[in-house]
C-alpha cells in the first residue's frame, strides 16, 4: 500500500525544510523529498542555501575578512603579525565542517518533528500523488499519496554560451567555494551579489579580481547614493569593476582563460587564471511535474502562483526561488511558514514590502523598502535623512567609519518608506528598520526610540532624526 501523508514537500532548501517543520508542528503528517548529494557523495538537507549558498559563502567571507584585517588593518591598533599567511585547504575544510554541522542539524530537526525524509527525485503526477525516483538510475521507486503538495525545488545557476563551465578553470558559484589555492588573476562575469561576495573573498586573499558587468549601472536595485559609495569602497579595495562590459567569447588553454569583451571603448581581451560565471540564477523545474498535474509556469519560467503561493492545481503550492519574488532564503522560509499555516486552516500571508536584502561585502550593503530613485519615479512625496558612520563613535573605534544610513519617510505622514545602509554590520542593523516598517512606524517613532551608546545602531537613530533635520552629531 502506498505511503500516505497530509503534506509532501518537494525540496529541502530553506523554503521546503522550513515549510515541512511548520506543517509537522501544526500536526500534519509530513514527508519531504529531496535529491541533494553533497561533495562527500551523501544525501544532505538544506538545499542551495546550506550546501553551496548562504552559509558556505559567509564562512569564506568571514575567514577572508579576518585574514585581511590581520594583514592590513590591525596595525592601526599597534597589532603586528609578521608571519600572517592563509592556508586555503584549511579554510575550505572549516567551511565544509560548518556546512556539515548545519545540514546534519536539519536532519535532526526532521527526526524531532517526525518528518519523513525521502531521498530521491520527486515528480508531481497529479494533485494527490508524488512519484519518487532513484537519482542515479532515474527509475521510479515509489508513489506516495498526499492531500497537499508544496513545490520548493529552488533554483540553479544561469549559464552563458560565451563562457561554458568546465568546472575547473571556468566555474559557477559552487566551484568558486572550492578553490584550493588563491588564483593570481580571477575573472568574474557579473558584478551582482555573488560576483561581489565571491570577488571580495578572493580579492582579500590576494587575487587580482576583474568583474565584467553587462549593465552600465552598478547594482541598479540598490539606492543610488549607497551604490555609489559602495563602488568607491570596492575600487579602493582593489576590485576592478568594469561596467557596460559584454563578454562575446572565451578561449581556454591548460593555463588560463582568455575573454573577449566589448564596452563603449571597443573590444578588449582579458586573460585570467580562473573565471567565475555569476550572471544570475534560474528556477529549477526540471522533471518536477507532469503536464497533467495542472501546474503552469509564468512567462519567465517560474511556477505561476497567486499571492498565497497557490499554483493552478488544487492543493498544490509553490514557494522559494522557484516562484516570483526575490531569490532569498528568508523570503522562501516565510512563504513556507505561511503556506503551512494556510494548509492547516489559519490565515497567513507574507509581507513582500518588508523583505530585507543584504550583500555581505565590506562594507556590507543592506536595504528594505523603496529606494530614492524608485520614489522619484512616482508622485509619492518623501523626505530623506542620512547619517555617516564617520560620525559614529563605535564605528570609528572599530576602524569602520565608512558608509552611511539613509532613512526615507513619507513627506506628509512621516511613515517609513525605506531604509538603506552601507557600512559595518549593515546586515544586523537593517533588522531594526524591518521591524519598524512591519509595524508601520514613522521616522519620528525611530527618532524617539532610545538607542544604546556607543553602538552602530545610533547611526540608524541619527538618520531618523536627520529626516527632520535634527541629527545631533552632524550639521543638518
Ligand atoms: P534551494 O535552496 O535551491 O533548495 C531546493 C532543493 O530542492 C534542493 O535541495 C534540491 O536538491 C531540491 N530539489 C529540486 N528539485 C527536486 C526534485 N524534483 N526532487 C527532489 N528534490 C529536488 N540568500 C540569502 O538570503 N542570503 C544569502 O546570504 C545568500 N547567499 C547565497 C550565496 C550563494 C553562493 C548562492 C548560490 C545563493 C545565495 N542565496 C542567499 C540564495 C539562497 O541560497 C536561495 O534563495 C535559497 O537557497 C532558495 O531556497 P529554496 O528552498 O527555494 O531552494
Ligand atoms: P544577480 O542578479 O545578483 O547578478 C548577476 C549580474 O550579472 C547582474 O548584475 C547582471 O547584470 C549581470 N549579467 C547578466 N548577464 C551578464 C553577461 N552576459 N555579462 C556580464 N554580466 C551579466 O545574480 P547572482 O549574483 O548570480 O546571484 C543570484 C541570486 O542569488 C541573487 O540575485 C540573489 O537573489 C541570490 N543571492 C543572494 C545573496 C545574498 O542575499 N547575500 C548572495 C548570493 C546570491
Coordinates of C-alpha atoms and ligand atoms in Angstrom, one line a residue:
X1 CA 0.0 0.0 0.0
X2 CA 1.3 3.5 -0.9
X3 CA 2.6 5.6 2.0
X4 CA 0.1 8.5 2.6
X5 CA 0.6 12.0 4.0
X6 CA -1.2 15.2 4.7
X7 CA 1.6 17.2 3.0
X8 CA 4.5 16.2 0.8
X9 CA 7.2 18.9 0.2
X10 CA 9.5 18.6 -2.8
X11 CA 12.8 20.2 -1.9
X12 CA 14.6 20.6 1.4
X13 CA 16.1 24.1 1.0
X14 CA 15.3 26.9 3.3
X15 CA 11.8 27.2 1.7
X16 CA 11.0 23.4 1.8
X17 CA 12.5 22.3 5.1
X18 CA 11.0 25.2 7.0
X19 CA 7.6 24.5 5.4
X20 CA 7.9 20.8 6.4
X21 CA 8.8 21.7 10.0
X22 CA 5.9 24.1 10.3
X23 CA 3.5 21.6 8.8
X24 CA 4.7 19.0 11.3
X25 CA 4.3 21.5 14.2
X26 CA 0.7 22.0 13.1
X27 CA 0.0 18.3 13.4
X28 CA 0.1 17.5 9.7
X29 CA 1.7 14.2 8.7
X30 CA 4.6 15.4 6.5
X31 CA 7.2 14.0 4.2
X32 CA 10.0 16.0 2.5
X33 CA 11.5 14.6 -0.8
X34 CA 15.0 15.9 -1.7
X35 CA 17.7 14.7 -4.1
X36 CA 20.7 16.7 -2.9
X37 CA 24.0 14.9 -2.9
X38 CA 26.9 16.7 -1.2
X39 CA 30.5 16.6 -2.1
X40 CA 31.1 13.6 0.1
X41 CA 28.6 11.8 -2.1
X42 CA 25.9 11.6 0.7
X43 CA 22.4 12.9 0.7
X44 CA 22.1 16.3 2.6
X45 CA 19.3 18.5 3.6
X46 CA 19.3 22.4 3.4
X47 CA 19.4 22.8 -0.4
X48 CA 21.5 25.5 -2.1
X49 CA 21.5 27.8 1.0
X50 CA 23.2 25.4 3.4
X51 CA 25.2 23.4 1.0
X52 CA 26.6 25.8 -1.6
X53 CA 25.0 29.2 -1.0
X54 CA 24.4 31.5 2.0
X55 CA 26.3 29.5 4.6
X56 CA 29.5 28.4 2.9
X57 CA 29.9 31.8 1.2
X58 CA 29.5 33.6 4.5
X59 CA 32.0 31.3 6.1
X60 CA 34.6 32.2 3.4
X61 CA 33.7 35.9 3.7
X62 CA 34.4 35.7 7.4
X63 CA 37.7 33.8 7.0
X64 CA 38.9 36.2 4.4
X65 CA 37.9 39.2 6.3
X66 CA 39.8 38.0 9.4
X67 CA 42.9 37.5 7.3
X68 CA 42.6 40.8 5.5
X69 CA 42.2 42.7 8.8
X70 CA 45.1 40.9 10.4
X71 CA 47.3 41.7 7.4
X72 CA 46.2 45.2 6.7
X73 CA 44.0 46.8 9.4
X74 CA 45.2 45.7 12.8
X75 CA 48.5 47.7 12.5
X76 CA 46.4 50.8 13.2
X77 CA 45.9 49.4 16.8
X78 CA 49.6 48.6 17.1
X79 CA 48.9 44.9 16.5
X80 CA 51.5 43.4 14.2
X81 CA 51.5 39.8 12.8
X82 CA 54.7 39.3 10.9
X83 CA 54.0 35.8 9.6
X84 CA 50.3 36.1 8.7
X85 CA 49.5 33.6 5.9
X86 CA 46.5 31.8 4.6
X87 CA 46.2 28.0 4.3
X88 CA 43.4 27.7 1.8
X89 CA 42.6 24.0 2.2
X90 CA 42.1 24.5 5.9
X91 CA 39.8 27.5 5.2
X92 CA 37.8 25.3 2.8
X93 CA 37.7 22.5 5.4
X94 CA 36.4 24.9 8.0
X95 CA 33.6 25.8 5.6
X96 CA 32.8 22.2 5.0
X97 CA 32.6 21.4 8.7
X98 CA 30.2 24.3 9.3
X99 CA 28.0 23.1 6.3
X100 CA 28.1 19.5 7.5
X101 CA 27.0 20.6 11.1
X102 CA 24.1 22.6 9.8
X103 CA 22.8 20.2 7.2
X104 CA 23.0 17.4 9.9
X105 CA 21.1 19.8 12.1
X106 CA 18.2 19.9 9.7
X107 CA 18.1 16.1 9.6
X108 CA 17.9 16.1 13.5
X109 CA 15.1 18.6 13.3
X110 CA 13.2 16.4 10.8
X111 CA 13.6 13.4 13.2
X112 CA 12.5 15.5 16.2
X113 CA 9.4 16.6 14.2
X114 CA 8.7 13.1 12.9
X115 CA 9.1 14.3 9.3
X116 CA 9.9 11.5 6.8
X117 CA 12.9 12.5 4.7
X118 CA 12.6 10.6 1.3
X119 CA 15.8 10.8 -0.7
X120 CA 15.2 10.8 -4.5
X121 CA 13.8 12.9 -7.3
X122 CA 10.2 13.9 -6.7
X123 CA 7.7 14.5 -9.5
X124 CA 4.2 15.6 -9.1
X125 CA 1.9 13.2 -11.0
X126 CA -1.3 14.9 -10.0
X127 CA -2.6 16.9 -7.1
X128 CA -2.7 13.8 -4.9
X129 CA 0.4 11.7 -6.0
X130 CA 4.1 12.3 -6.0
X131 CA 6.5 9.8 -7.7
X132 CA 9.9 9.3 -6.3
X133 CA 12.7 8.1 -8.5
X134 CA 16.3 7.0 -7.9
X135 CA 18.6 9.9 -8.7
X136 CA 21.3 7.8 -10.3
X137 CA 19.2 5.3 -12.4
X138 CA 16.2 7.5 -12.9
X139 CA 14.0 4.5 -12.1
X140 CA 10.7 5.2 -10.3
X141 CA 10.9 3.7 -6.7
X142 CA 7.7 4.7 -5.1
X143 CA 4.5 6.7 -5.4
X144 CA 3.3 8.4 -2.3
X145 CA -0.2 9.8 -1.7
X146 CA -0.9 13.1 -0.2
X147 CA -3.6 15.7 0.5
X148 CA -1.4 18.7 -0.2
X149 CA 1.9 19.3 -2.1
X150 CA 4.4 22.1 -1.6
X151 CA 6.9 22.5 -4.5
X152 CA 10.1 24.0 -3.3
X153 CA 12.7 22.9 -5.9
X154 CA 14.7 26.2 -5.8
X155 CA 17.0 27.5 -8.5
X156 CA 20.2 26.7 -10.3
X157 CA 22.9 29.0 -11.7
X158 CA 22.2 30.6 -15.1
X159 CA 24.9 29.7 -17.7
X160 CA 26.2 31.5 -20.7
X161 CA 27.2 30.1 -24.1
X162 CA 30.1 32.6 -24.4
X163 CA 31.8 31.0 -21.3
X164 CA 30.7 27.4 -20.9
X165 CA 31.7 25.9 -17.5
X166 CA 34.4 23.2 -17.4
X167 CA 34.2 23.1 -13.5
X168 CA 38.0 23.6 -13.3
X169 CA 39.1 26.9 -14.8
X170 CA 35.5 28.2 -15.6
X171 CA 33.2 27.6 -12.6
X172 CA 29.9 28.8 -11.2
X173 CA 29.3 30.0 -7.6
X174 CA 29.6 26.4 -6.4
X175 CA 33.1 26.0 -7.9
X176 CA 34.1 29.4 -6.5
X177 CA 33.6 27.9 -3.0
X178 CA 36.1 25.1 -3.7
X179 CA 39.4 26.7 -4.9
X180 CA 42.3 25.0 -3.2
X181 CA 44.6 27.9 -3.8
X182 CA 44.3 31.7 -4.4
X183 CA 44.1 32.4 -8.1
X184 CA 46.6 35.1 -9.1
X185 CA 44.2 36.5 -11.7
X186 CA 40.5 36.0 -11.2
X187 CA 37.8 37.0 -13.7
X188 CA 34.1 37.2 -12.7
X189 CA 31.3 37.7 -15.2
X190 CA 28.5 39.6 -13.4
X191 CA 29.0 42.2 -10.7
X192 CA 25.8 41.2 -8.9
X193 CA 25.6 39.8 -5.4
X194 CA 27.5 36.6 -6.0
X195 CA 30.2 38.3 -8.1
X196 CA 30.8 40.9 -5.4
X197 CA 30.7 38.4 -2.5
X198 CA 33.0 35.9 -4.1
X199 CA 35.1 38.6 -5.6
X200 CA 35.6 40.0 -2.1
X201 CA 36.7 36.7 -0.7
X202 CA 39.4 36.0 -3.2
X203 CA 40.5 39.7 -3.5
X204 CA 41.1 39.8 0.3
X205 CA 43.2 36.7 0.0
X206 CA 45.4 38.3 -2.7
X207 CA 43.8 37.7 -6.2
X208 CA 43.7 40.4 -8.7
X209 CA 39.9 40.4 -9.4
X210 CA 38.3 41.8 -12.5
X211 CA 34.5 41.9 -12.7
X212 CA 32.8 42.3 -16.1
X213 CA 29.3 43.6 -15.7
X214 CA 27.0 43.9 -18.8
X215 CA 24.9 46.8 -17.3
X216 CA 26.2 50.4 -17.4
X217 CA 24.8 50.9 -13.9
X218 CA 26.3 49.4 -10.8
X219 CA 23.8 47.5 -8.5
X220 CA 20.7 49.1 -10.1
X221 CA 18.3 47.8 -7.4
X222 CA 20.3 49.5 -4.6
X223 CA 19.6 53.1 -3.6
X224 CA 22.0 55.0 -5.9
X225 CA 23.6 57.1 -3.2
X226 CA 24.6 53.9 -1.5
X227 CA 25.7 52.0 -4.6
X228 CA 28.0 54.9 -5.5
X229 CA 29.5 54.8 -2.0
X230 CA 29.9 51.0 -2.2
X231 CA 31.5 51.2 -5.6
X232 CA 34.0 53.7 -4.3
X233 CA 34.9 51.5 -1.4
X234 CA 35.2 48.3 -3.6
X235 CA 37.5 50.1 -6.0
X236 CA 39.7 51.3 -3.1
X237 CA 40.0 47.6 -2.0
X238 CA 41.2 46.7 -5.5
X239 CA 38.1 45.2 -7.1
X240 CA 38.4 46.1 -10.7
X241 CA 34.7 46.5 -11.7
X242 CA 34.2 47.2 -15.4
X243 CA 30.6 48.3 -16.3
X244 CA 28.9 48.0 -19.7
X245 CA 31.2 45.1 -20.5
X246 CA 29.6 42.4 -22.6
X247 CA 31.6 39.1 -23.0
X248 CA 31.5 37.9 -26.6
X249 CA 33.7 34.8 -26.4
X250 CA 36.2 32.9 -24.3
X251 CA 39.1 30.6 -25.0
X252 CA 40.6 28.2 -22.6
X253 CA 44.1 26.7 -22.5
X254 CA 45.7 24.5 -19.9
X255 CA 47.0 27.6 -18.1
X256 CA 44.4 30.3 -18.5
X257 CA 41.1 31.6 -19.9
X258 CA 41.1 34.5 -22.3
X259 CA 37.9 36.5 -22.5
X260 CA 36.9 38.9 -25.3
X261 CA 34.5 41.6 -24.3
X262 CA 33.1 44.8 -25.7
X263 CA 32.3 48.1 -23.9
X264 CA 31.9 51.7 -25.0
X265 CA 35.6 51.9 -25.6
X266 CA 35.6 49.0 -28.2
X267 CA 36.9 45.4 -28.0
X268 CA 39.1 44.1 -25.2
X269 CA 40.9 40.9 -24.2
X270 CA 41.3 39.8 -20.6
X271 CA 43.4 36.8 -19.5
X272 CA 42.7 35.2 -16.1
X273 CA 43.7 32.0 -14.3
X274 CA 40.2 31.3 -13.1
X275 CA 36.8 32.5 -14.2
X276 CA 33.6 32.6 -12.2
X277 CA 30.3 32.9 -14.1
X278 CA 27.8 34.7 -11.8
X279 CA 25.1 36.0 -14.1
X280 CA 22.0 35.1 -12.1
X281 CA 20.0 32.0 -11.3
X282 CA 17.0 30.4 -12.9
X283 CA 14.1 28.5 -11.4
X284 CA 14.6 24.7 -11.2
X285 CA 11.5 23.0 -12.6
X286 CA 13.2 20.1 -14.5
X287 CA 11.2 16.9 -14.3
X288 CA 9.2 18.4 -11.4
X289 CA 5.7 17.9 -12.5
X290 CA 3.7 16.2 -15.3
X291 CA 1.7 18.2 -17.9
X292 CA -1.4 16.5 -16.4
X293 CA -0.7 17.9 -12.9
X294 CA -2.2 21.2 -13.9
X295 CA 0.9 23.2 -12.6
X296 CA 1.8 26.1 -15.0
X297 CA 4.8 28.3 -15.5
X298 CA 4.8 32.0 -16.0
X299 CA 6.5 33.7 -19.0
X300 CA 9.9 33.8 -17.2
X301 CA 9.8 30.1 -16.3
X302 CA 8.9 30.4 -12.6
X303 CA 6.0 28.3 -11.3
X304 CA 2.9 30.5 -11.6
X305 CA 1.4 31.2 -8.2
X306 CA -1.1 33.7 -6.6
X307 CA -0.3 35.9 -3.6
X308 CA -0.8 32.9 -1.3
X309 CA 1.6 30.7 -3.3
X310 CA -1.2 28.6 -4.7
X311 CA -0.5 27.1 -8.2
X312 CA -3.2 26.4 -10.8
X313 CA -3.5 22.8 -9.4
X314 CA -5.8 22.4 -6.4
X315 CA -3.9 21.7 -3.2
X316 CA -0.6 22.3 -4.8
X317 CA 1.6 25.3 -3.6
X318 CA 5.0 26.5 -4.7
X319 CA 7.4 28.6 -2.6
X320 CA 11.0 29.9 -2.6
X321 CA 13.3 30.5 -5.6
X322 CA 11.1 28.6 -7.9
X323 CA 8.4 31.3 -7.7
X324 CA 8.3 35.0 -8.4
X325 CA 9.9 37.5 -5.9
X326 CA 13.5 37.8 -4.6
X327 CA 15.7 34.7 -4.6
X328 CA 16.5 34.9 -0.9
X329 CA 16.5 32.2 1.7
X330 CA 14.4 34.2 4.2
X331 CA 11.8 35.0 1.6
X332 CA 11.4 31.3 0.8
X333 CA 11.2 30.4 4.5
X334 CA 8.5 32.9 5.2
X335 CA 6.5 31.6 2.3
X336 CA 7.0 28.1 3.7
X337 CA 5.6 29.1 7.1
X338 CA 2.6 30.9 5.5
X339 CA 1.7 28.0 3.3
X340 CA 1.9 25.5 6.1
X341 CA -0.5 27.7 8.1
X342 CA -2.9 28.1 5.2
X343 CA -2.9 24.3 4.8
X344 CA -3.7 23.9 8.5
X345 CA -6.6 26.3 8.1
X346 CA -5.2 29.5 9.5
X347 CA -4.9 32.9 7.9
X348 CA -1.4 33.7 6.8
X349 CA 0.5 36.0 4.5
X350 CA 4.0 37.2 3.6
X351 CA 4.6 41.0 3.6
X352 CA 6.7 41.3 0.4
X353 CA 7.2 45.0 1.1
X354 CA 9.5 44.4 4.1
X355 CA 11.9 41.8 2.9
X356 CA 15.4 42.8 3.7
X357 CA 18.3 42.4 1.2
X358 CA 21.9 42.1 2.3
X359 CA 25.2 42.0 0.4
X360 CA 27.9 40.6 2.7
X361 CA 30.8 42.6 1.3
X362 CA 32.9 45.0 3.3
X363 CA 31.3 47.4 3.9
X364 CA 28.0 45.5 3.9
X365 CA 25.1 46.8 1.9
X366 CA 21.6 46.2 3.3
X367 CA 18.2 47.7 2.5
X368 CA 14.5 47.3 2.9
X369 CA 11.6 49.1 1.2
X370 CA 11.8 51.8 -1.5
X371 CA 14.9 53.4 -2.9
X372 CA 15.0 57.2 -3.6
X373 CA 15.3 56.6 -7.4
X374 CA 12.1 54.4 -7.3
X375 CA 10.3 57.1 -5.3
X376 CA 11.4 59.8 -7.7
X377 CA 9.6 57.9 -10.5
X378 CA 6.3 58.2 -8.5
X379 CA 4.3 61.1 -7.2
X380 CA 4.7 60.0 -3.6
X381 CA 6.3 62.9 -1.7
X382 CA 9.2 61.8 0.5
X383 CA 11.9 63.2 2.8
X384 CA 15.4 61.7 3.5
X385 CA 17.7 61.6 6.5
X386 CA 21.3 60.5 6.1
X387 CA 23.9 59.9 8.8
X388 CA 27.5 58.9 8.1
X389 CA 29.3 56.2 10.1
X390 CA 32.3 58.5 10.1
X391 CA 30.4 60.4 12.8
X392 CA 29.6 57.3 14.9
X393 CA 31.9 56.6 17.8
X394 CA 31.6 52.8 17.8
X395 CA 32.3 52.6 14.0
X396 CA 35.3 54.8 14.4
X397 CA 36.6 52.6 17.3
X398 CA 36.1 49.6 15.0
X399 CA 38.2 51.3 12.2
X400 CA 35.0 51.0 10.2
X401 CA 33.8 54.6 9.8
X402 CA 32.8 54.3 6.2
X403 CA 29.3 54.4 4.6
X404 CA 26.0 55.7 5.9
X405 CA 22.5 55.1 7.0
X406 CA 19.7 56.6 4.9
X407 CA 16.1 56.7 6.1
X408 CA 13.3 57.6 3.7
X409 CA 9.9 58.6 5.1
X410 CA 6.7 59.9 3.6
X411 CA 6.8 63.7 3.4
X412 CA 3.3 64.1 4.9
X413 CA 2.5 61.0 7.1
X414 CA 6.2 60.5 8.1
X415 CA 5.7 56.8 7.6
X416 CA 8.9 54.9 6.9
X417 CA 9.2 54.0 3.2
X418 CA 12.7 52.6 3.0
X419 CA 16.0 52.2 4.9
X420 CA 19.4 51.8 3.2
X421 CA 22.6 51.1 4.9
X422 CA 26.2 50.7 3.6
X423 CA 28.6 50.2 6.4
X424 CA 29.7 47.9 9.3
X425 CA 27.2 45.2 10.3
X426 CA 24.6 46.6 8.0
X427 CA 23.2 43.1 7.9
X428 CA 22.3 43.3 11.6
X429 CA 21.3 46.9 11.7
X430 CA 18.7 46.6 8.9
X431 CA 16.6 44.4 11.2
X432 CA 15.6 47.4 13.2
X433 CA 14.2 49.1 10.2
X434 CA 12.4 46.0 9.0
X435 CA 10.6 45.7 12.4
X436 CA 9.8 49.4 12.3
X437 CA 8.3 49.1 8.8
X438 CA 6.4 45.9 9.7
X439 CA 4.8 47.9 12.5
X440 CA 4.1 50.8 10.1
X441 CA 6.3 53.1 12.2
X442 CA 7.2 56.7 11.4
X443 CA 10.6 58.3 11.3
X444 CA 9.5 60.0 14.5
X445 CA 9.0 56.6 16.1
X446 CA 12.5 55.6 15.4
X447 CA 13.8 59.0 16.4
X448 CA 12.1 58.8 19.8
X449 CA 13.4 55.2 20.4
X450 CA 16.3 55.1 22.9
X451 CA 19.4 53.5 21.3
X452 CA 22.3 52.3 23.5
X453 CA 25.6 54.3 23.4
X454 CA 28.1 53.6 21.9
X455 CA 26.5 51.4 19.2
X456 CA 26.4 51.3 15.4
X457 CA 22.6 51.4 15.8
X458 CA 22.9 55.1 16.9
X459 CA 23.6 55.8 13.2
X460 CA 20.1 54.5 12.4
X461 CA 18.7 56.7 15.2
X462 CA 20.6 59.7 13.9
X463 CA 19.4 59.1 10.3
X464 CA 15.8 59.0 11.6
X465 CA 16.5 62.3 13.4
X466 CA 18.1 63.7 10.2
X467 CA 14.8 63.1 8.3
X468 CA 13.5 66.2 10.2
X469 CA 16.9 67.9 10.1
X470 CA 17.7 67.4 13.8
X471 CA 20.5 64.9 13.8
X472 CA 22.7 65.7 16.8
X473 CA 26.2 64.6 15.8
X474 CA 26.4 66.2 12.4
X475 CA 25.4 69.6 11.0
X476 CA 22.0 69.4 9.3
Ligands
LIG1 P1 17.1 25.7 -2.8 O1 17.9 26.1 -1.6 O2 17.7 25.8 -4.1 O3 16.7 24.1 -2.5 C1 15.9 23.4 -3.4 C2 16.1 21.9 -3.0 O4 15.2 21.2 -3.8 C3 17.5 21.4 -3.3 O5 17.9 20.7 -2.1 C4 17.3 20.4 -4.4 O6 18.1 19.3 -4.4 C5 15.9 20.0 -4.2 N1 15.2 19.6 -5.4 C6 15.0 20.3 -6.6 N2 14.2 19.6 -7.4 C7 13.9 18.4 -6.8 C8 13.1 17.3 -7.2 N3 12.5 17.2 -8.4 N4 13.0 16.3 -6.3 C9 13.7 16.3 -5.1 N5 14.4 17.4 -4.7 C10 14.5 18.4 -5.6 N6 20.2 34.0 0.1 C11 20.1 34.8 1.2 O7 19.0 35.1 1.6 N7 21.2 35.1 1.9 C12 22.5 34.8 1.4 O8 23.5 35.2 2.0 C13 22.6 34.1 0.2 N8 23.8 33.7 -0.2 C14 23.9 33.0 -1.4 C15 25.2 32.6 -1.9 C16 25.3 31.8 -3.0 C17 26.6 31.5 -3.5 C18 24.1 31.4 -3.6 C19 24.2 30.5 -4.9 C20 22.9 31.7 -3.2 C21 22.7 32.5 -2.1 N9 21.5 32.9 -1.5 C22 21.4 33.7 -0.4 C23 20.2 32.5 -2.2 C24 19.6 31.3 -1.4 O9 20.6 30.3 -1.4 C25 18.4 30.9 -2.1 O10 17.5 32.0 -2.2 C26 17.7 29.7 -1.3 O11 18.5 28.6 -1.2 C27 16.4 29.3 -2.0 O12 15.8 28.4 -1.2 P2 14.8 27.3 -1.8 O13 14.4 26.4 -0.7 O14 13.8 27.9 -2.6 O15 15.7 26.4 -2.9
LIG2 P1 22.5 38.9 -9.7 O1 21.2 39.0 -10.4 O2 22.6 39.5 -8.3 O3 23.7 39.4 -10.5 C1 24.0 39.0 -11.8 C2 24.7 40.1 -12.5 O4 25.2 39.6 -13.7 C3 23.8 41.2 -12.9 O5 24.4 42.5 -12.4 C4 23.7 41.2 -14.4 O6 23.5 42.4 -15.0 C5 25.0 40.5 -14.7 N1 25.0 39.8 -16.0 C6 24.0 39.1 -16.5 N2 24.4 38.6 -17.7 C7 25.6 39.0 -18.0 C8 26.5 38.9 -19.0 N3 26.2 38.1 -20.1 N4 27.7 39.5 -19.0 C9 28.0 40.3 -17.9 N5 27.2 40.5 -16.8 C10 26.0 39.8 -16.9 O7 22.7 37.3 -9.6 P2 23.9 36.5 -8.9 O8 24.9 37.3 -8.4 O9 24.2 35.4 -9.9 O10 23.1 35.8 -7.7 C11 21.8 35.1 -8.0 C12 20.8 35.4 -6.9 O11 21.2 34.7 -5.7 C13 20.8 36.8 -6.4 O12 20.0 37.6 -7.2 C14 20.2 36.7 -5.1 O13 18.8 36.6 -5.2 C15 20.8 35.4 -4.6 N6 22.0 35.6 -3.7 C16 21.8 36.3 -2.6 C17 22.8 36.6 -1.8 C18 22.6 37.4 -0.5 O14 21.4 37.5 -0.1 N7 23.6 37.9 0.1 C19 24.1 36.2 -2.1 C20 24.3 35.5 -3.2 C21 23.2 35.2 -4.1

